[in-house]
Every structure is written in structure tokens, then in C-alpha cells.
Backbone as JSON, one array per atom type, in Angstrom:
{
  "sequence": "MKTFTRTVREAVRFFLQNGYSSREELERWQSIIRQAAEGETAGDYANIVSRNLTHAYDLQVGRAAALKRHPGISRFTINYLEPKLRTELDRRIMASVDLIKLNRQKAIDTTLSRFSGWASSIPSADSISLAGIQGKMRETAQHIEKAAGNVDYAARRVMIDQNHKLIANIDNVIATSNNAIAAIWHSHWRRPGYNYREDHKDRDQLYYLIRGSWAQKNGYLKAGPAGYLDEITQPGEEVFCQCYVTYIYNLRSIPEYMLTRKGSKFMESLKAA",
  "N": [[138.27, 42.23, 55.81], [139.56, 41.25, 53.58], [139.83, 42.13, 50.91], [141.26, 44.5, 51.25], [143.72, 43.56, 52.35], [144.59, 41.94, 50.21], [144.92, 43.87, 48.22], [146.98, 45.43, 49.26], [149.05, 43.58, 49.13], [149.27, 43.29, 46.37], [150.14, 45.85, 45.7], [152.62, 45.91, 46.99], [153.92, 43.86, 45.6], [154.02, 45.03, 43.08], [155.81, 47.21, 43.42], [158.09, 45.85, 44.19], [158.76, 44.59, 41.87], [158.96, 46.67, 39.98], [160.18, 48.83, 41.16], [160.66, 52.16, 42.59], [159.22, 54.72, 40.86], [157.96, 57.25, 40.55], [156.46, 60.01, 42.34], [153.8, 60.32, 41.75], [153.01, 57.77, 40.95], [153.25, 56.38, 43.33], [151.33, 57.72, 44.89], [149.09, 57.01, 43.48], [148.85, 54.27, 44.04], [148.54, 54.44, 46.8], [146.03, 55.6, 46.92], [144.5, 53.56, 45.75], [144.8, 51.54, 47.66], [143.61, 52.73, 49.92], [140.98, 53.06, 49.02], [140.25, 50.39, 48.76], [140.27, 49.64, 51.43], [138.3, 51.31, 52.54], [136.17, 50.45, 51.13], [135.35, 48.15, 52.31], [133.15, 48.27, 54.51], [132.53, 49.54, 57.87], [130.11, 48.73, 58.62], [129.89, 46.06, 57.9], [131.33, 44.79, 59.89], [129.78, 45.58, 62.04], [127.45, 44.09, 61.67], [128.45, 41.52, 62.04], [129.4, 41.66, 64.67], [127.01, 42.21, 66.06], [125.59, 39.88, 65.51], [127.22, 37.88, 66.73], [127.36, 38.69, 69.47], [124.65, 38.74, 70.11], [124.07, 36.06, 69.88], [125.55, 35.05, 72.05], [124.19, 36.33, 74.1], [121.61, 35.19, 73.87], [122.2, 32.6, 74.62], [123.0, 32.94, 77.32], [120.83, 34.31, 78.5], [118.33, 33.74, 77.12], [118.45, 30.9, 77.05], [119.09, 30.57, 79.61], [121.67, 30.05, 80.67], [123.16, 31.61, 82.35], [122.23, 31.14, 84.91], [123.75, 29.19, 86.11], [125.76, 30.48, 87.38], [124.49, 31.72, 89.37], [123.33, 30.43, 91.82], [120.24, 29.38, 93.12], [118.7, 31.39, 92.05], [115.84, 31.93, 90.03], [114.43, 30.89, 86.82], [112.28, 32.48, 86.19], [113.01, 34.94, 87.34], [115.12, 35.72, 85.68], [113.71, 36.12, 83.3], [112.1, 38.25, 84.11], [114.0, 40.24, 84.4], [114.77, 40.7, 81.86], [114.36, 43.08, 80.13], [116.25, 44.94, 81.24], [118.59, 43.47, 80.9], [118.68, 43.23, 78.14], [119.24, 45.85, 77.45], [121.91, 45.98, 78.26], [123.04, 44.31, 76.34], [122.64, 45.84, 73.99], [124.22, 48.09, 74.6], [126.74, 46.91, 74.72], [127.1, 46.0, 72.11], [127.24, 48.44, 70.7], [129.55, 49.56, 71.9], [131.47, 47.71, 71.09], [131.47, 47.91, 68.28], [132.31, 50.56, 67.96], [134.9, 50.39, 69.02], [136.12, 48.59, 67.27], [135.97, 50.05, 64.9], [137.73, 52.15, 65.55], [140.18, 50.77, 65.97], [140.44, 49.66, 63.46], [140.75, 51.89, 61.74], [143.15, 52.89, 62.7], [144.86, 50.78, 62.06], [144.71, 50.77, 59.28], [145.77, 53.32, 58.66], [148.35, 53.0, 59.71], [149.34, 50.93, 58.12], [149.3, 52.16, 55.56], [151.13, 54.23, 56.0], [153.51, 52.82, 56.55], [153.75, 51.45, 54.16], [154.1, 53.55, 52.3], [156.51, 54.73, 53.18], [158.21, 52.57, 52.8], [157.94, 51.91, 50.01], [158.78, 54.29, 48.73], [161.45, 54.2, 49.25], [162.63, 52.38, 47.62], [164.89, 51.73, 44.96], [164.83, 52.88, 41.51], [163.57, 50.95, 38.7], [165.52, 50.66, 36.72], [167.83, 50.77, 38.05], [170.88, 49.28, 39.03], [171.09, 48.37, 41.54], [168.72, 47.41, 42.45], [168.08, 44.66, 42.09], [169.86, 43.5, 43.85], [168.96, 44.18, 46.4], [166.47, 43.16, 46.71], [165.79, 40.94, 48.28], [165.98, 41.84, 50.95], [164.14, 43.92, 50.8], [161.82, 42.5, 50.31], [161.5, 41.17, 52.7], [160.91, 43.3, 54.42], [158.56, 44.08, 53.23], [156.85, 42.01, 53.95], [156.26, 42.57, 56.59], [154.67, 44.8, 56.27], [152.47, 43.72, 54.92], [151.59, 42.04, 56.91], [150.67, 43.83, 58.85], [148.4, 44.77, 57.57], [146.9, 42.41, 57.43], [146.41, 42.02, 60.1], [144.2, 43.47, 60.81], [141.75, 42.08, 60.6], [142.25, 40.1, 62.49], [142.52, 41.58, 64.85], [139.93, 42.58, 65.07], [138.47, 40.24, 65.55], [139.54, 39.57, 68.04], [138.61, 41.68, 69.59], [135.87, 41.14, 69.54], [135.75, 38.71, 70.91], [136.68, 39.49, 73.44], [134.74, 41.41, 74.14], [132.55, 39.78, 74.28], [132.97, 38.35, 76.66], [132.86, 40.48, 78.42], [130.19, 41.23, 78.11], [128.88, 38.99, 79.25], [129.81, 39.21, 81.88], [128.61, 41.64, 82.6], [125.9, 40.99, 82.39], [125.74, 39.17, 84.49], [126.29, 40.92, 86.59], [124.05, 42.61, 86.62], [122.03, 40.77, 87.28], [122.94, 39.91, 89.81], [122.98, 42.33, 91.29], [120.28, 43.08, 91.19], [119.12, 41.11, 92.67], [120.12, 41.18, 95.18], [122.68, 40.0, 95.95], [125.06, 38.64, 98.26], [127.7, 37.89, 98.47], [130.6, 36.71, 96.61], [132.26, 34.2, 94.68], [135.41, 33.86, 93.3], [136.51, 32.72, 90.1], [139.11, 31.41, 88.26], [140.62, 30.68, 85.09], [143.12, 29.52, 85.15], [144.2, 26.97, 85.06], [143.62, 26.02, 82.58], [144.91, 24.83, 79.56], [147.06, 26.83, 77.61], [145.82, 29.23, 78.2], [146.29, 32.61, 78.77], [146.7, 33.64, 81.61], [146.38, 36.07, 84.28], [148.61, 36.59, 86.95], [147.74, 37.68, 89.41], [145.05, 37.23, 89.19], [144.92, 34.49, 89.18], [145.68, 34.07, 91.8], [143.38, 34.84, 93.07], [141.63, 32.8, 92.72], [138.91, 30.81, 93.71], [138.49, 32.27, 96.01], [136.52, 33.95, 98.53], [134.58, 36.81, 98.27], [133.27, 39.61, 99.89], [130.23, 41.36, 99.28], [129.87, 44.7, 99.36], [127.7, 46.54, 101.51], [125.47, 44.88, 101.38], [122.31, 43.31, 102.28], [122.81, 41.44, 104.26], [125.16, 42.26, 105.42], [124.42, 44.77, 106.35], [122.62, 44.03, 108.32], [124.34, 43.1, 110.16], [125.32, 40.5, 110.04], [127.45, 39.59, 108.54], [130.99, 39.79, 107.81], [133.92, 41.04, 106.18], [136.13, 38.67, 104.73], [139.53, 37.32, 104.53], [140.02, 37.88, 101.81], [138.65, 40.21, 101.31], [136.61, 42.88, 99.99], [134.45, 42.68, 97.1], [134.34, 44.94, 95.5], [136.84, 46.01, 95.72], [138.66, 45.04, 94.0], [139.64, 44.49, 90.52], [136.99, 43.77, 88.24], [135.44, 40.7, 86.97], [136.23, 40.11, 83.59], [136.77, 42.8, 83.23], [139.41, 43.73, 82.79], [141.47, 43.68, 79.85], [140.84, 40.96, 77.76], [140.37, 39.26, 79.88], [139.04, 36.32, 81.18], [137.93, 35.42, 83.46], [135.42, 34.58, 85.95], [132.69, 35.04, 88.29], [130.83, 33.27, 90.81], [127.77, 33.9, 92.35], [126.6, 34.49, 95.7], [123.69, 34.14, 97.63], [122.57, 33.53, 100.04], [122.94, 32.97, 103.61], [123.67, 30.41, 104.36], [125.5, 29.47, 102.54], [127.82, 30.77, 103.03], [131.2, 30.96, 104.15], [132.21, 30.06, 107.5], [134.07, 31.76, 108.68], [133.44, 34.24, 107.75], [131.16, 34.96, 108.98], [129.71, 37.01, 111.43], [129.55, 37.26, 115.07], [126.89, 37.72, 115.64], [125.8, 36.82, 113.26], [126.45, 34.1, 113.36], [124.95, 33.26, 115.56], [122.43, 33.76, 114.55], [122.29, 31.87, 112.49], [122.45, 29.54, 113.98], [120.03, 29.7, 115.33], [118.29, 29.3, 113.23], [118.84, 26.66, 112.55], [118.01, 25.42, 114.88], [115.32, 25.96, 114.8]],
  "CA": [[139.33, 43.07, 55.22], [140.32, 40.45, 52.62], [140.16, 42.96, 49.74], [142.3, 45.43, 51.7], [144.97, 42.81, 52.45], [144.98, 41.52, 48.87], [145.37, 45.06, 47.49], [148.31, 45.78, 49.79], [150.01, 42.62, 48.57], [149.46, 43.65, 44.95], [150.97, 47.06, 45.65], [153.98, 45.5, 47.38], [154.47, 43.1, 44.48], [154.29, 45.97, 41.98], [157.03, 47.99, 43.69], [159.23, 44.94, 44.2], [159.1, 44.29, 40.47], [159.21, 47.85, 39.16], [160.9, 49.87, 41.86], [159.98, 53.46, 42.77], [159.43, 55.5, 39.63], [157.53, 58.63, 40.7], [155.54, 60.29, 43.44], [152.45, 60.12, 41.23], [152.73, 56.33, 40.97], [153.06, 56.01, 44.74], [150.04, 58.27, 45.32], [148.05, 56.21, 42.81], [148.69, 53.04, 44.81], [147.98, 54.82, 48.09], [144.6, 55.8, 46.7], [143.9, 52.24, 45.51], [144.77, 50.83, 48.95], [142.62, 53.35, 50.8], [139.65, 52.73, 48.49], [139.97, 48.99, 49.1], [139.98, 49.6, 52.87], [137.03, 51.98, 52.81], [135.11, 49.7, 50.47], [134.87, 47.17, 53.28], [132.61, 49.22, 55.49], [132.41, 49.13, 59.26], [128.82, 48.09, 58.75], [130.1, 44.62, 57.83], [131.72, 44.37, 61.23], [128.64, 45.8, 62.93], [126.56, 42.94, 61.52], [129.11, 40.36, 62.63], [129.4, 41.88, 66.12], [125.64, 42.06, 66.53], [125.23, 38.46, 65.42], [127.97, 37.11, 67.73], [126.96, 39.05, 70.83], [123.27, 38.31, 70.3], [124.12, 34.61, 70.11], [126.0, 34.87, 73.44], [123.08, 36.8, 74.95], [120.55, 34.19, 73.83], [122.66, 31.46, 75.41], [123.02, 33.28, 78.74], [119.52, 34.77, 78.98], [117.26, 32.95, 76.53], [118.56, 29.51, 77.5], [119.32, 30.67, 81.07], [122.97, 29.52, 81.09], [123.66, 32.46, 83.43], [121.78, 30.64, 86.21], [124.82, 28.36, 86.69], [126.6, 31.36, 88.22], [123.58, 32.35, 90.34], [122.56, 29.37, 92.49], [119.07, 29.82, 93.87], [117.9, 32.33, 91.26], [114.94, 31.17, 89.15], [114.26, 31.3, 85.42], [111.31, 33.58, 86.21], [113.76, 36.17, 87.63], [115.83, 36.08, 84.44], [112.71, 36.66, 82.37], [111.68, 39.55, 84.64], [115.09, 41.21, 84.21], [115.13, 40.71, 80.44], [114.54, 44.43, 79.56], [117.54, 45.48, 81.69], [119.67, 42.69, 80.29], [118.69, 43.6, 76.72], [119.95, 47.13, 77.38], [123.34, 45.67, 78.34], [123.43, 43.79, 75.03], [122.7, 46.98, 73.05], [125.39, 48.89, 74.97], [127.96, 46.17, 74.39], [127.23, 46.01, 70.64], [127.71, 49.78, 70.31], [130.93, 49.72, 72.35], [132.31, 46.83, 70.27], [131.58, 48.48, 66.93], [133.14, 51.76, 68.06], [136.28, 49.98, 69.24], [136.61, 47.98, 66.02], [136.18, 51.17, 63.96], [138.95, 52.86, 65.95], [141.33, 49.9, 65.69], [140.51, 49.48, 62.01], [141.32, 53.09, 61.15], [144.56, 52.95, 63.09], [145.59, 49.76, 61.3], [144.78, 51.24, 57.89], [146.72, 54.44, 58.6], [149.69, 52.46, 59.97], [149.74, 50.18, 56.92], [149.6, 53.12, 54.5], [152.35, 54.95, 56.36], [154.64, 51.9, 56.36], [153.88, 51.17, 52.73], [154.64, 54.72, 51.62], [157.92, 54.85, 53.53], [158.95, 51.47, 52.18], [157.92, 52.01, 48.55], [159.58, 55.43, 48.28], [162.89, 53.96, 49.48], [163.12, 51.41, 46.64], [165.47, 52.36, 43.76], [164.07, 52.71, 40.27], [163.74, 49.63, 38.07], [166.72, 50.59, 35.9], [169.01, 50.83, 38.92], [171.49, 47.95, 39.17], [171.04, 47.95, 42.94], [167.4, 46.88, 42.79], [168.14, 43.2, 42.2], [170.65, 43.13, 45.01], [168.29, 44.44, 47.68], [165.1, 42.66, 46.69], [165.57, 40.04, 49.4], [165.72, 42.65, 52.14], [162.9, 44.65, 50.57], [160.72, 41.55, 50.44], [161.34, 40.93, 54.14], [160.21, 44.46, 54.96], [157.2, 44.07, 52.67], [156.06, 41.04, 54.7], [155.77, 43.26, 57.79], [153.58, 45.68, 55.83], [151.32, 42.86, 54.65], [151.12, 41.52, 58.2], [149.88, 44.9, 59.48], [147.09, 44.78, 56.91], [146.19, 41.21, 57.83], [146.08, 42.07, 61.53], [142.93, 44.17, 61.01], [140.74, 41.05, 60.86], [142.6, 39.43, 63.75], [142.19, 42.5, 65.95], [138.47, 42.64, 65.18], [138.03, 39.01, 66.21], [139.94, 39.66, 69.45], [137.68, 42.61, 70.24], [134.59, 40.47, 69.71], [135.9, 37.71, 71.98], [136.77, 40.22, 74.71], [133.45, 42.02, 74.42], [131.65, 38.69, 74.64], [133.17, 38.1, 78.09], [132.36, 41.66, 79.13], [128.74, 41.13, 78.1], [128.49, 37.98, 80.24], [130.07, 39.78, 83.21], [127.6, 42.66, 82.86], [124.65, 40.27, 82.64], [125.85, 38.67, 85.86], [126.24, 42.05, 87.52], [122.65, 43.05, 86.69], [121.29, 39.76, 88.02], [123.39, 39.93, 91.21], [122.54, 43.58, 91.92], [118.82, 43.09, 91.29], [118.66, 40.08, 93.59], [120.76, 41.38, 96.49], [123.74, 39.03, 96.26], [125.8, 39.05, 99.46], [129.12, 37.57, 98.32], [130.93, 36.11, 95.32], [133.45, 33.35, 94.62], [136.16, 34.11, 92.05], [136.96, 31.53, 89.37], [140.1, 31.69, 87.23], [140.87, 29.56, 84.17], [144.58, 29.39, 85.06], [144.57, 25.58, 84.76], [143.3, 25.7, 81.19], [146.11, 24.9, 78.71], [147.13, 27.9, 76.62], [145.17, 30.48, 78.63], [147.27, 33.59, 79.26], [146.08, 34.19, 82.82], [147.12, 37.03, 85.1], [149.02, 35.97, 88.21], [146.89, 38.11, 90.52], [143.74, 36.61, 89.02], [145.12, 33.12, 89.64], [145.7, 34.12, 93.27], [142.01, 35.06, 93.56], [140.8, 31.64, 92.42], [138.16, 30.17, 94.79], [138.37, 33.13, 97.19], [135.2, 34.53, 98.79], [134.6, 38.27, 98.4], [132.03, 40.17, 100.41], [129.65, 42.47, 98.52], [129.68, 45.79, 100.31], [126.38, 47.14, 101.63], [124.38, 43.91, 101.19], [121.38, 43.23, 103.4], [123.4, 40.62, 105.32], [126.14, 43.09, 106.13], [123.68, 45.83, 107.06], [122.02, 43.42, 109.5], [125.4, 42.7, 111.09], [125.55, 39.07, 109.98], [128.65, 39.26, 107.78], [132.17, 40.65, 107.79], [134.82, 40.68, 105.08], [137.16, 37.69, 105.04], [140.88, 37.7, 104.09], [140.02, 38.38, 100.43], [138.11, 41.57, 101.3], [135.36, 43.2, 99.27], [134.48, 42.5, 95.65], [134.57, 46.23, 94.83], [138.23, 46.44, 95.93], [139.48, 44.43, 92.95], [139.06, 44.59, 89.18], [135.88, 42.84, 88.09], [135.59, 39.73, 85.89], [136.08, 40.67, 82.24], [137.07, 44.24, 83.16], [140.7, 43.89, 82.13], [141.44, 43.19, 78.48], [140.95, 39.51, 77.53], [140.13, 38.49, 81.11], [137.93, 35.38, 81.03], [137.5, 34.97, 84.79], [134.01, 34.84, 86.29], [132.36, 34.78, 89.7], [129.51, 32.76, 91.14], [127.24, 34.78, 93.4], [125.97, 33.86, 96.86], [122.5, 34.9, 98.01], [122.06, 33.13, 101.35], [123.97, 32.82, 104.64], [124.09, 29.01, 104.46], [126.6, 29.21, 101.61], [128.93, 31.63, 103.42], [132.13, 30.31, 105.1], [132.0, 30.48, 108.89], [134.98, 32.85, 109.06], [132.86, 35.52, 107.34], [130.0, 35.24, 109.83], [129.95, 37.7, 112.71], [128.94, 36.55, 116.19], [125.45, 37.82, 115.44], [125.46, 35.96, 112.15], [126.53, 32.7, 113.81], [123.78, 33.01, 116.41], [121.25, 33.72, 113.68], [122.31, 30.58, 111.79], [122.12, 28.53, 114.98], [118.59, 29.78, 115.58], [117.6, 28.7, 112.08], [118.99, 25.21, 112.65], [117.16, 24.97, 116.0], [113.93, 26.05, 114.36]],
  "C": [[140.15, 42.3, 54.18], [140.73, 41.26, 51.41], [141.3, 43.92, 50.07], [143.66, 44.72, 51.73], [145.48, 42.4, 51.08], [145.54, 42.69, 48.06], [146.75, 45.5, 47.97], [149.37, 44.85, 49.21], [150.3, 42.92, 47.1], [150.36, 44.86, 44.81], [152.42, 46.75, 45.98], [154.65, 44.78, 46.23], [154.85, 44.02, 43.33], [155.61, 46.71, 42.21], [158.27, 47.11, 43.79], [159.7, 44.66, 42.78], [159.57, 45.52, 39.7], [160.01, 48.95, 39.83], [160.07, 51.14, 42.0], [160.28, 54.34, 41.55], [159.07, 56.97, 39.81], [156.59, 58.77, 41.9], [154.11, 60.03, 43.01], [152.04, 58.64, 41.29], [152.47, 55.85, 42.4], [151.69, 56.49, 45.23], [148.88, 57.5, 44.7], [147.78, 54.94, 43.61], [148.15, 53.33, 46.22], [146.47, 54.97, 48.0], [143.88, 54.47, 46.5], [143.75, 51.47, 46.82], [143.69, 51.4, 49.86], [141.19, 53.04, 50.33], [139.26, 51.31, 48.83], [139.58, 48.87, 50.57], [138.6, 50.18, 53.16], [135.86, 51.26, 52.16], [134.53, 48.63, 51.36], [134.4, 47.93, 54.5], [132.57, 48.64, 56.89], [131.07, 48.46, 59.52], [128.91, 46.57, 58.67], [130.46, 44.08, 59.2], [130.56, 44.52, 62.21], [127.67, 44.62, 62.87], [127.14, 41.7, 62.19], [129.08, 40.46, 64.15], [128.01, 41.63, 66.69], [125.22, 40.59, 66.55], [125.91, 37.64, 66.53], [127.51, 37.4, 69.15], [125.52, 38.64, 71.12], [123.2, 36.81, 70.55], [124.53, 34.32, 71.56], [124.89, 35.26, 74.41], [121.97, 35.75, 75.0], [120.92, 32.95, 74.65], [122.54, 31.74, 76.9], [121.64, 33.61, 79.29], [118.39, 33.89, 78.43], [117.26, 31.5, 76.99], [118.96, 29.41, 78.98], [120.64, 30.04, 81.52], [123.56, 30.34, 82.24], [123.29, 31.93, 84.81], [122.83, 29.76, 86.88], [125.7, 29.18, 87.63], [125.77, 32.07, 89.28], [122.72, 31.3, 91.02], [121.41, 29.95, 93.31], [118.18, 30.81, 93.13], [117.1, 31.55, 90.22], [114.94, 31.72, 87.72], [113.28, 32.47, 85.33], [112.02, 34.92, 86.44], [114.51, 36.65, 86.4], [114.87, 36.72, 83.45], [112.26, 38.05, 82.8], [112.72, 40.63, 84.36], [115.45, 41.41, 82.73], [115.26, 42.12, 79.84], [115.86, 45.08, 79.97], [118.7, 44.77, 81.01], [119.8, 43.0, 78.8], [119.41, 44.92, 76.51], [121.46, 46.92, 77.42], [123.86, 45.13, 77.0], [123.6, 44.93, 74.04], [123.93, 47.84, 73.32], [126.68, 48.21, 74.55], [128.17, 46.13, 72.89], [127.79, 47.35, 70.18], [129.17, 49.98, 70.69], [131.88, 48.91, 71.47], [132.54, 47.42, 68.89], [132.48, 49.71, 66.95], [134.61, 51.4, 68.21], [136.89, 49.38, 67.99], [136.87, 49.07, 64.98], [137.5, 51.88, 64.26], [140.18, 52.04, 65.62], [141.55, 49.74, 64.19], [141.17, 50.68, 61.34], [142.79, 53.24, 61.47], [145.4, 51.98, 62.28], [145.76, 50.19, 59.84], [145.82, 52.35, 57.75], [148.16, 53.96, 58.8], [150.21, 51.73, 58.73], [150.11, 51.13, 55.79], [150.9, 53.86, 54.76], [153.59, 54.07, 56.12], [154.88, 51.63, 54.88], [154.53, 52.34, 52.0], [156.13, 54.9, 51.9], [158.77, 53.78, 52.86], [159.06, 51.64, 50.67], [158.81, 53.14, 48.04], [161.07, 55.23, 48.48], [163.49, 52.99, 48.47], [163.71, 52.15, 45.44], [164.6, 52.13, 42.54], [164.43, 51.38, 39.62], [165.03, 49.53, 37.28], [168.01, 50.69, 36.73], [169.56, 49.42, 39.13], [171.39, 47.45, 40.61], [169.72, 47.3, 43.31], [167.44, 45.37, 42.99], [168.85, 42.76, 43.47], [169.95, 43.31, 46.34], [166.88, 43.88, 47.75], [164.79, 41.74, 47.87], [165.22, 40.8, 50.66], [164.41, 43.4, 52.01], [161.68, 43.73, 50.75], [160.44, 41.24, 51.91], [160.57, 42.06, 54.81], [158.76, 44.47, 54.5], [156.3, 43.11, 53.44], [155.49, 41.66, 55.98], [154.6, 44.18, 57.44], [152.32, 44.86, 55.59], [150.73, 42.32, 55.95], [150.26, 42.56, 58.91], [148.49, 44.97, 58.88], [146.26, 43.58, 57.35], [145.74, 41.23, 59.27], [144.74, 42.76, 61.8], [141.83, 43.17, 61.35], [140.99, 40.38, 62.21], [142.22, 40.29, 64.94], [140.69, 42.59, 66.16], [137.92, 41.4, 65.88], [138.36, 39.04, 67.69], [139.0, 40.58, 70.22], [136.36, 41.9, 70.52], [134.64, 39.42, 70.82], [135.92, 38.4, 73.34], [135.43, 40.83, 75.1], [132.39, 40.97, 74.8], [131.76, 38.39, 76.14], [132.68, 39.28, 78.93], [130.84, 41.66, 79.19], [128.26, 40.16, 79.18], [128.68, 38.52, 81.66], [129.02, 40.83, 83.57], [126.22, 42.06, 83.11], [124.64, 39.75, 84.08], [125.69, 39.78, 86.88], [124.8, 42.54, 87.71], [121.83, 42.07, 87.53], [121.64, 39.82, 89.51], [122.89, 41.17, 91.94], [121.03, 43.58, 92.16], [118.29, 42.1, 92.32], [119.42, 40.07, 94.92], [121.76, 40.28, 96.85], [124.56, 39.54, 97.43], [127.29, 38.77, 99.37], [129.33, 36.93, 96.96], [132.2, 35.28, 95.44], [134.13, 33.55, 93.27], [136.6, 32.78, 91.43], [137.91, 31.96, 88.25], [140.29, 30.45, 86.36], [142.37, 29.24, 84.08], [145.03, 27.95, 84.76], [144.35, 25.22, 83.3], [144.53, 25.85, 80.3], [146.0, 26.04, 77.7], [146.5, 29.21, 77.04], [146.21, 31.4, 79.27], [146.69, 34.32, 80.47], [147.0, 35.22, 83.48], [147.41, 36.38, 86.46], [148.1, 36.37, 89.36], [145.48, 37.54, 90.41], [143.8, 35.13, 89.44], [145.07, 33.07, 91.17], [144.31, 34.3, 93.86], [141.15, 33.8, 93.45], [140.24, 31.0, 93.69], [138.08, 31.01, 96.08], [136.97, 33.72, 97.28], [135.34, 36.03, 99.03], [133.24, 38.75, 98.89], [131.54, 41.3, 99.51], [129.24, 43.56, 99.51], [128.23, 46.3, 100.29], [125.22, 46.19, 101.41], [123.49, 43.89, 102.43], [121.99, 42.46, 104.58], [124.44, 41.41, 106.11], [125.45, 44.18, 106.93], [123.02, 45.3, 108.33], [123.06, 42.92, 110.51], [125.72, 41.22, 111.08], [126.91, 38.7, 109.37], [129.76, 40.27, 108.0], [133.07, 40.17, 106.65], [135.85, 39.67, 105.57], [138.52, 38.18, 104.56], [140.92, 38.3, 102.69], [139.48, 39.8, 100.33], [136.81, 41.68, 100.54], [135.54, 43.03, 97.77], [134.79, 43.81, 94.94], [135.99, 46.76, 95.02], [139.17, 45.88, 94.87], [138.86, 44.71, 91.58], [138.03, 43.49, 89.0], [136.14, 41.82, 86.97], [135.34, 40.38, 84.53], [136.44, 42.13, 82.12], [138.39, 44.49, 82.45], [140.67, 43.18, 80.78], [141.73, 41.68, 78.43], [140.88, 38.68, 78.82], [138.9, 37.61, 80.9], [137.5, 34.78, 82.37], [136.0, 35.25, 84.97], [133.82, 34.61, 87.78], [131.0, 34.1, 89.77], [129.03, 33.52, 92.36], [126.53, 33.97, 94.49], [124.84, 34.76, 97.35], [121.98, 34.54, 99.41], [123.22, 32.86, 102.31], [124.48, 31.39, 104.75], [125.31, 28.7, 103.61], [127.86, 30.03, 101.93], [129.89, 30.86, 104.35], [131.96, 30.88, 106.51], [132.87, 31.67, 109.27], [134.46, 34.23, 108.61], [131.6, 35.87, 108.13], [130.43, 35.99, 111.08], [129.34, 36.85, 113.83], [127.41, 36.56, 116.05], [124.98, 36.9, 114.32], [125.47, 34.49, 112.54], [125.32, 32.34, 114.67], [122.5, 32.91, 115.58], [121.17, 32.37, 112.96], [121.96, 29.45, 112.75], [120.62, 28.5, 115.29], [117.79, 29.15, 114.44], [117.67, 27.18, 112.14], [118.07, 24.66, 113.76], [115.69, 24.96, 115.61], [113.59, 24.92, 113.4]]
}
């Protein structure tokens, strides 16, 4: 959106220097600003989104980085699930582009509205009051320019957030397809500068039971103090959440307090064998 931002600044500079002369002049600049915005098509963002998310996908699936969050799952399993995981990538790209388009249009409309209200309030150039209020007008103009500049920033934020959502969805597909029985929550609350949620910090390192797993159906497991994974918001579900979970697939990795009496006896029998 560099052309859009630059055009808004030119329009602001014009009215600061010349004041408001006519409705026709204002409409002319409105048209110039809108053309600059529409000239930078959403297709540009679509290419950027596709490139960024595909890179994240290749890292998690192609290079199997996702396996770090799925102890015991093999590379062969990731390859087998690749068609399902590819579908998640396509869905995430479409969702990201749609969201950026919506945010982009809102930002453009907001900028035009602010600009029009501001420009039409400036006295004409031959008014003696113009020089006296230029300082205040310039301050207001900076807010208008900032709104235009925020379009790029908002798009980058969407892409970062959607990247985390993609990773969370990849994990969900792998966990569901391989009958995960529990999950451990991990929060980045210790990371400097990370704007964590307090309730997500409280979940850090807690064990959550996955409802309806084979281990629960066989009577081996019960929910611990943290409860079930489906009772809380999921990693990446809330905006800008960067938490993640590691999944558990075997009873050996489950804390004893989540084992039922039957589960404890079953584990004892395995040790004896």
C-alpha cells in the first residue's frame, strides 16, 4: 500500500498549503486517493500470503518440524496425511486473503472519510486564519496518514496470526488421525515482549485429557484438575495467540493422577510382562 500512503500524504500536503477551495477539488483528490488504493490490488496480498503460509507449511510438513509436538509419530505418518494437511493450507490461504481484503477496504474507507472531514474544515488559502491553525491541522493530518499506513501493518499482523492458526490446524489433523489421548499446554509467557493472556499463562504445562480417546473408552484414563482439551479455547484460536500443545499418544507419558484404577493395573501388568 505504499502508493496509497504516499498519495494520501500528497493530498494532505496540498490542502495544508492551499486550504479548502471547492467541493470539486476535494472530490478530485478523493478520486485520486481511491484510484491509488484500488491500483494496489488484493492479488498482491494473495501472492504474499500464499508464499508466507506455504513456507510455514513446508517447514512443518515437508521438513517434519511438526513431529516435535507429536512424540512417537513417524515421518511416514506425516507423508500419509499430506493430502489432508494440504487442504488445511489451502483453507488458511483463502481465509487470510478474505480477512486482509476486508481489513483493507475498511482502512481505505476510514482514511477517505477522515481525509474528507479534515480537508473540508480547512479555511481557504486567502483566509488570514489559515496560517494560524496550520500547526493543529498538521497534527490532525498525521492521524489521517497513520490510518493509511496501518493497512500494511494490519496485513502483516493477519499473516502472522494465520501462520499460527495453520500450525495449530496441522497439529489437530495429526493428533485426530493418530488417536492422541492427551495434550500438554505450552505458553510463551516467559518470552520478553510477548503479550500473553493471563489465562493462557495459567494453562502452561498442564495436562488436558482428549475426550473420547481410546484410552478413556477403555477406562484407563480420567480427566485431571485441568479437565478436557475441548473445554478451553484451542492454541491459535484467539487472535494473536502463539501457544501450542504437545500431544500424548501412550499411557506411559500420562501422569499417574490421570490414570484410573484400571489404568494403573494395566500399566503394572505391562511392567511385569
